[in-house]
Coordinates of N, CA and C in Angstrom, one line a residue:
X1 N 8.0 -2.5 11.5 CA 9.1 -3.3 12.0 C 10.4 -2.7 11.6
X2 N 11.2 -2.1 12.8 CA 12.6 -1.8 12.4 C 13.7 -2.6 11.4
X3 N 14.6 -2.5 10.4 CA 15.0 -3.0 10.0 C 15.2 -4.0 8.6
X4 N 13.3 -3.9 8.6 CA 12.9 -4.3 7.1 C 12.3 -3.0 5.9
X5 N 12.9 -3.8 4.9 CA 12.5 -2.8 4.0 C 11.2 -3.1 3.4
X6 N 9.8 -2.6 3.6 CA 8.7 -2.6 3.6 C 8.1 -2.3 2.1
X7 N 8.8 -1.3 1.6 CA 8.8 -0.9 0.0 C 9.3 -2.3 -0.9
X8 N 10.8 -2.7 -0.3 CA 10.8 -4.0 -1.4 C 9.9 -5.2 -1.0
X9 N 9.4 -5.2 0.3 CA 8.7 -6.7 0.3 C 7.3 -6.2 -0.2
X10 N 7.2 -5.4 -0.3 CA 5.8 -4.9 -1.0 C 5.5 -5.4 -2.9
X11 N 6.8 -4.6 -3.1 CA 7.3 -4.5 -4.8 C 7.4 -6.3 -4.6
X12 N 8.0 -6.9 -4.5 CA 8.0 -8.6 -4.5 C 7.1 -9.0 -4.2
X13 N 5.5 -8.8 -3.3 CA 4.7 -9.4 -3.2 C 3.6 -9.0 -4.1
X14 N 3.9 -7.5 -5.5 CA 3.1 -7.4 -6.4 C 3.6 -7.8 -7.7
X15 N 4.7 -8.3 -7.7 CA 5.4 -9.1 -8.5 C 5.1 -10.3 -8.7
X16 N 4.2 -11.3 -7.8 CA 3.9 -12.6 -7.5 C 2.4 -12.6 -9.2
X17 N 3.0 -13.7 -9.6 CA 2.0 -14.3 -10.6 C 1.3 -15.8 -10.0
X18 N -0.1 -16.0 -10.8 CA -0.4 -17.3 -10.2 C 0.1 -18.7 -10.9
X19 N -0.5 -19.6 -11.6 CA 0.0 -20.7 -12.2 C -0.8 -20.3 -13.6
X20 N -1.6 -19.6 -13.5 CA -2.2 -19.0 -14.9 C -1.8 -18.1 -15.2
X21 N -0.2 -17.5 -14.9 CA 0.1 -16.2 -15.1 C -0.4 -14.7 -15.0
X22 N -1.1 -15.1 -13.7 CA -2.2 -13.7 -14.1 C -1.5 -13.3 -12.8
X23 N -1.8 -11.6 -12.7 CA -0.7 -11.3 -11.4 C -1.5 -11.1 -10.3
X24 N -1.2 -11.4 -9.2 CA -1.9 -11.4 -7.7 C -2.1 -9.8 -7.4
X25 N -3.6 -10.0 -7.4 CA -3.5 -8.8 -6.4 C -3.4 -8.0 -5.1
X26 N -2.7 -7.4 -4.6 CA -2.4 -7.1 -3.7 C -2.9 -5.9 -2.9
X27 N -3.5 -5.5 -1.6 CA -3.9 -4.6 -1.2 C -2.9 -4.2 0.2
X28 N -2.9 -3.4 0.7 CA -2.1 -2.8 2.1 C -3.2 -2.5 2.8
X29 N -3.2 -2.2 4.2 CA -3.8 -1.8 5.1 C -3.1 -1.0 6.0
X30 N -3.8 -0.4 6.6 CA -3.0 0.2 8.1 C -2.6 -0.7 9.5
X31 N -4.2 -1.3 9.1 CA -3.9 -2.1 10.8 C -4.8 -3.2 10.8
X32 N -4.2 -4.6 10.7 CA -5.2 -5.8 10.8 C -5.4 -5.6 12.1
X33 N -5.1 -5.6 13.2 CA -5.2 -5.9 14.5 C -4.4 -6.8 15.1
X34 N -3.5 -7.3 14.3 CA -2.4 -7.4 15.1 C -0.8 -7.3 14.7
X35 N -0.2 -6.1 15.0 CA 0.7 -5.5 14.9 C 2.0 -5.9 15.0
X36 N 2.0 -6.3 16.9 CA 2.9 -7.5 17.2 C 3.3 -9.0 16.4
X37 N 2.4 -9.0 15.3 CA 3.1 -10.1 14.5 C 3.3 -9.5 12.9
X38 N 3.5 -8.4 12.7 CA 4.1 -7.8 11.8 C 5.1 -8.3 11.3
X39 N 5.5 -8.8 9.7 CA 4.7 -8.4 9.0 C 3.8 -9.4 8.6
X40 N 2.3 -8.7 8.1 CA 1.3 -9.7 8.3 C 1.2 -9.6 6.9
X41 N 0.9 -11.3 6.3 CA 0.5 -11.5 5.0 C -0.9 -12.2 4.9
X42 N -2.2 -12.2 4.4 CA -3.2 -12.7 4.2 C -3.1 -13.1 2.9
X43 N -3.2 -14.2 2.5 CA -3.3 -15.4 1.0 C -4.2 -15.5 0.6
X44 N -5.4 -15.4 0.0 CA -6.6 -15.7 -0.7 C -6.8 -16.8 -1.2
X45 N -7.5 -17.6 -1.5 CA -7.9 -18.6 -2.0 C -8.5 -18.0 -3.4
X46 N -7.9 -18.6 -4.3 CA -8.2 -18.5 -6.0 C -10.0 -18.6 -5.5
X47 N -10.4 -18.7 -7.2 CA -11.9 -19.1 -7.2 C -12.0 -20.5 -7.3
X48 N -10.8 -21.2 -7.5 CA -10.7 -22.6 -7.5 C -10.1 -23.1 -6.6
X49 N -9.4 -22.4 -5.7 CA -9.1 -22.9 -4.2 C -10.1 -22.8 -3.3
X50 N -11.1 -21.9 -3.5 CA -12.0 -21.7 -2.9 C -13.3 -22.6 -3.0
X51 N -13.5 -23.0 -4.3 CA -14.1 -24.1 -4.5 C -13.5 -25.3 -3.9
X52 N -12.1 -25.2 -3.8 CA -11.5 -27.0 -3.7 C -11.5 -27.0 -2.1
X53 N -12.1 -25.7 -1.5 CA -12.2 -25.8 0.0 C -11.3 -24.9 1.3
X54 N -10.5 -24.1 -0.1 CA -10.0 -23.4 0.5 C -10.0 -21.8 1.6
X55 N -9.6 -21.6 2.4 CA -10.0 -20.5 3.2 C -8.8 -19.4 2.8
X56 N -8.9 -18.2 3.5 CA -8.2 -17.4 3.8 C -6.6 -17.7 4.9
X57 N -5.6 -17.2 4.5 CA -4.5 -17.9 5.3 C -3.6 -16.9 5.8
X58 N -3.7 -16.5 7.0 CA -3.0 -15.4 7.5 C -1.5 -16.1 7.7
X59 N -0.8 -15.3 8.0 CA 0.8 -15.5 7.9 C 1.4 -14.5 9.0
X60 N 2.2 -14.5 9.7 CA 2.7 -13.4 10.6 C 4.1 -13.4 10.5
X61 N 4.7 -12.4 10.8 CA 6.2 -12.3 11.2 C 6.7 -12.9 9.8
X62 N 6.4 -12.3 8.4 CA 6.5 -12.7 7.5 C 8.3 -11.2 7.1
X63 N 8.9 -11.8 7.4 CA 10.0 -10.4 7.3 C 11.3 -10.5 6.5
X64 N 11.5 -12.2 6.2 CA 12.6 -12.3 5.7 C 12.2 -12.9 4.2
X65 N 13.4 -12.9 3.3 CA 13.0 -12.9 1.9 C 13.1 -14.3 1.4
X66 N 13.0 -15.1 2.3 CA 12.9 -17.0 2.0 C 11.1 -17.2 2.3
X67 N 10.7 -16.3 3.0 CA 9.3 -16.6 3.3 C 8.5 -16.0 2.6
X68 N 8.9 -14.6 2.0 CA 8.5 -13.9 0.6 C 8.3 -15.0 -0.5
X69 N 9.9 -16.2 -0.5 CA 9.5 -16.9 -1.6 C 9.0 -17.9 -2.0
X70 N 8.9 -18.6 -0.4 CA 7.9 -19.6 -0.5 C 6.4 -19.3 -0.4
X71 N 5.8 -17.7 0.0 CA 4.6 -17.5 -0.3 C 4.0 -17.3 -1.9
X72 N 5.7 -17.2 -2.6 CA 5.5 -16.8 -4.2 C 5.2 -18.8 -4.6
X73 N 5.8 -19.3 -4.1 CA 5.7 -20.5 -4.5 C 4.4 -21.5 -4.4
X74 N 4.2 -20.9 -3.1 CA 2.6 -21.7 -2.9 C 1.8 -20.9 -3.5
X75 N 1.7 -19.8 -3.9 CA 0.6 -19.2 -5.0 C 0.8 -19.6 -6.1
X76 N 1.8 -19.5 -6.6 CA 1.8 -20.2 -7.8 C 1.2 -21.6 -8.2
X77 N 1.6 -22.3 -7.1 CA 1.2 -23.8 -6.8 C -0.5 -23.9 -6.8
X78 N -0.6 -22.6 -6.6 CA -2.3 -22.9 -6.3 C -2.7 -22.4 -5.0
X79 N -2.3 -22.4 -4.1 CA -2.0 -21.5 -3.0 C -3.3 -22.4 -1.6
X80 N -3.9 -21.4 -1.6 CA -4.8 -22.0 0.1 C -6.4 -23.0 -1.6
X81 N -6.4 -24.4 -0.3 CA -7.3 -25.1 -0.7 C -6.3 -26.1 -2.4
X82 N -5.8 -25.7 -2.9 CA -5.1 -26.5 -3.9 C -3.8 -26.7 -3.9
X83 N -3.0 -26.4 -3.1 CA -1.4 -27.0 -2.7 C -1.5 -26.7 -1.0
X84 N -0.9 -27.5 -0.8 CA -0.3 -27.7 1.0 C 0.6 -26.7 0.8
X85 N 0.2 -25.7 2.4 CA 1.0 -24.4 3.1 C 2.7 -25.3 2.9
X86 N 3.8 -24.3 2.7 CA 4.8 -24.9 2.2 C 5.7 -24.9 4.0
X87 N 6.5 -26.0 4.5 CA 6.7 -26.2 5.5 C 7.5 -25.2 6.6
X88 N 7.8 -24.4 5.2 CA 8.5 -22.9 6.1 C 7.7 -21.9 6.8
X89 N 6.6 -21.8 6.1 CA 5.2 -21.0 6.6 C 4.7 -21.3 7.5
X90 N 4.5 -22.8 8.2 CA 4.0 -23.3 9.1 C 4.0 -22.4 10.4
X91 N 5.4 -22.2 10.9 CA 5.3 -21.6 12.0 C 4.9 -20.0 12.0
X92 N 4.4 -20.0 11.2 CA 3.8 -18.1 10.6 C 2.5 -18.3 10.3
X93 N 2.0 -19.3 11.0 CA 0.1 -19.3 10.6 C 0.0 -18.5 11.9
X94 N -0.9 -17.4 11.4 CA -2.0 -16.7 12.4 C -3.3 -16.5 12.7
X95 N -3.9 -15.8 12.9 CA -4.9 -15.5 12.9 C -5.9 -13.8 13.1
X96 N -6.5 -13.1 12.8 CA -6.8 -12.4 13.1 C -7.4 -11.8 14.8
X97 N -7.6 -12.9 15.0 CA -8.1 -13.3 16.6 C -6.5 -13.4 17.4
X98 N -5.6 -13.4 16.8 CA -4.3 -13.8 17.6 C -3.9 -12.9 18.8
X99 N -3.7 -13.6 19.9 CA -3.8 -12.6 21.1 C -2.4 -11.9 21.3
X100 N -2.1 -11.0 22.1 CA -0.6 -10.4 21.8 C -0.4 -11.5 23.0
X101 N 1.0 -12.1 22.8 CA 1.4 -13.0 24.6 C 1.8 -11.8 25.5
X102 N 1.6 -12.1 26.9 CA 1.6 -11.2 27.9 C 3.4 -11.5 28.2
X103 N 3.7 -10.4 28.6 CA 4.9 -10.5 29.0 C 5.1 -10.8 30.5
X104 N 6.2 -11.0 30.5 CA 6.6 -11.8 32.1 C 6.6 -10.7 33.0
X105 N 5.9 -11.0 34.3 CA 6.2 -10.1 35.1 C 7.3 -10.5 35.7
X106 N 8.1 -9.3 36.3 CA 9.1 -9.2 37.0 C 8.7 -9.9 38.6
X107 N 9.6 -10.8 39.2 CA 9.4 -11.3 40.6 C 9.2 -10.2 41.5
X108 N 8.0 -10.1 42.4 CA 8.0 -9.1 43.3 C 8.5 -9.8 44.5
X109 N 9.4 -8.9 45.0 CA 10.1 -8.8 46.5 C 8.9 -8.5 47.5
X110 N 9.4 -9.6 48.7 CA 8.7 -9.8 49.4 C 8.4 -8.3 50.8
X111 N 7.9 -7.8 51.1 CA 8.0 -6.8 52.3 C 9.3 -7.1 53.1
X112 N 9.7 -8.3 53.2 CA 10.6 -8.9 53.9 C 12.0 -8.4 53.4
X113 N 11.9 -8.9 52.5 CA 13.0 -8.5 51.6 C 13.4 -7.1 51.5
X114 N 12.3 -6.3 50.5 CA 12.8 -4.9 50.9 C 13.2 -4.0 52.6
X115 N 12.2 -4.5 53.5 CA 12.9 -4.4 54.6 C 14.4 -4.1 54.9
X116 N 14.7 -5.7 54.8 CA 16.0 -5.9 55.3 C 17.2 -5.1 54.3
X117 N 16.3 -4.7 52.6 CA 17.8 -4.2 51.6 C 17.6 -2.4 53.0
X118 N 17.0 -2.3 53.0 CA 16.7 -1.0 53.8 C 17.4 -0.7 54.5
X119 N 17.3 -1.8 55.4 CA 18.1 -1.9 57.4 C 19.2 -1.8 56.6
X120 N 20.0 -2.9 55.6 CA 21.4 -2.7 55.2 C 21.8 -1.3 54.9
X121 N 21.2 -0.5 54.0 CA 21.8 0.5 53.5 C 21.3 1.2 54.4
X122 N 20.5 1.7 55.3 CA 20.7 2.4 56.7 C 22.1 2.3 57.7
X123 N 22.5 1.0 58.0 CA 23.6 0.6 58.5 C 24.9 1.0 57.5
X124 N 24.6 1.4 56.5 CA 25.9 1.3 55.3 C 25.7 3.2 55.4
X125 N 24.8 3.6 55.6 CA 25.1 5.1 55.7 C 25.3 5.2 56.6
X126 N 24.9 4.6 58.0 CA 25.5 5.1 59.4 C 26.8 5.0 60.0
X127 N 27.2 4.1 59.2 CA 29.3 3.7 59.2 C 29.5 4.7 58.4
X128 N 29.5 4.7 57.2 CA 30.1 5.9 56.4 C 30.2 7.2 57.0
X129 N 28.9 7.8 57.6 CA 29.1 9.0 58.4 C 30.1 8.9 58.8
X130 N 30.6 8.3 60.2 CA 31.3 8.0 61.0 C 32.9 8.4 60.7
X131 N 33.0 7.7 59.4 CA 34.7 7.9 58.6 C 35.0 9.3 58.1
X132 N 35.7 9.8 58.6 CA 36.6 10.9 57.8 C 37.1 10.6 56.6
X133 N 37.1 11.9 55.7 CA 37.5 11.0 54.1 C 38.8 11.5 53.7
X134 N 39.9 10.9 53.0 CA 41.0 11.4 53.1 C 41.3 12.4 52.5
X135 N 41.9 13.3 53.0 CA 42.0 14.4 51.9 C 43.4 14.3 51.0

């Protein structure tokens, strides 16, 4: 993603400790599969989030450094399954399954339509001929 610096959100998210002080570990990948929601964060569930019910918590379009620190803050907190996703995150739940949205197609002109832009610019070259140009 243009414009973010991927080395410091990196260095900040291996900087994250938990509530036991122990430090998160962190891995990179090349390619979750979905790209278009770059940048992608996956949260783990502790061994006691995981017991308290917790899952795995994808995160998308994770690019600015308020969302870096509310992910530092819900880890700390205990993270997936032992503290509630923090309200800024919300709209950055994803999923691995996440589909790219299809983009809008452009309105297609009717046969009609092109037609008639046609007949005009036919008519708009056949006048033109006609005029002498000033010299």
């Amino acid at each position: 993603m243009p414009g973010v610096d991927h080395r410091a959100q990196l260095a900040r998210l291996s900087a994250i400790d938990d509530h036991a002080a122990r430090r998160v570990p962190v891995r990179t990948s090349t390619c979750l599969g979905i790209c278009f929601q770059a940048n992608v964060v996956v949260v783990q569930p502790s061994t006691a989030g995981r017991a308290a019910g917790g899952r795995p918590v994808w995160l998308g379009k994770v690019t600015e450094d308020e969302l870096l620190e509310a992910v530092d803050d819900w880890i700390f907190e205990g993270g997936p399954g032992l503290s509630p996703l923090p309200e800024v995150l919300e709209d950055h739940l994803t999923s691995k399954d996440a589909k790219k949205p299809k983009k809008r197609k452009k309105d297609k002109k009717s046969k009609k339509d092109k037609k008639a832009k046609a007949e005009k610019k036919r008519k708009k070259d056949g006048k033109d001929k006609g005029k002498k140009k000033p010299e």
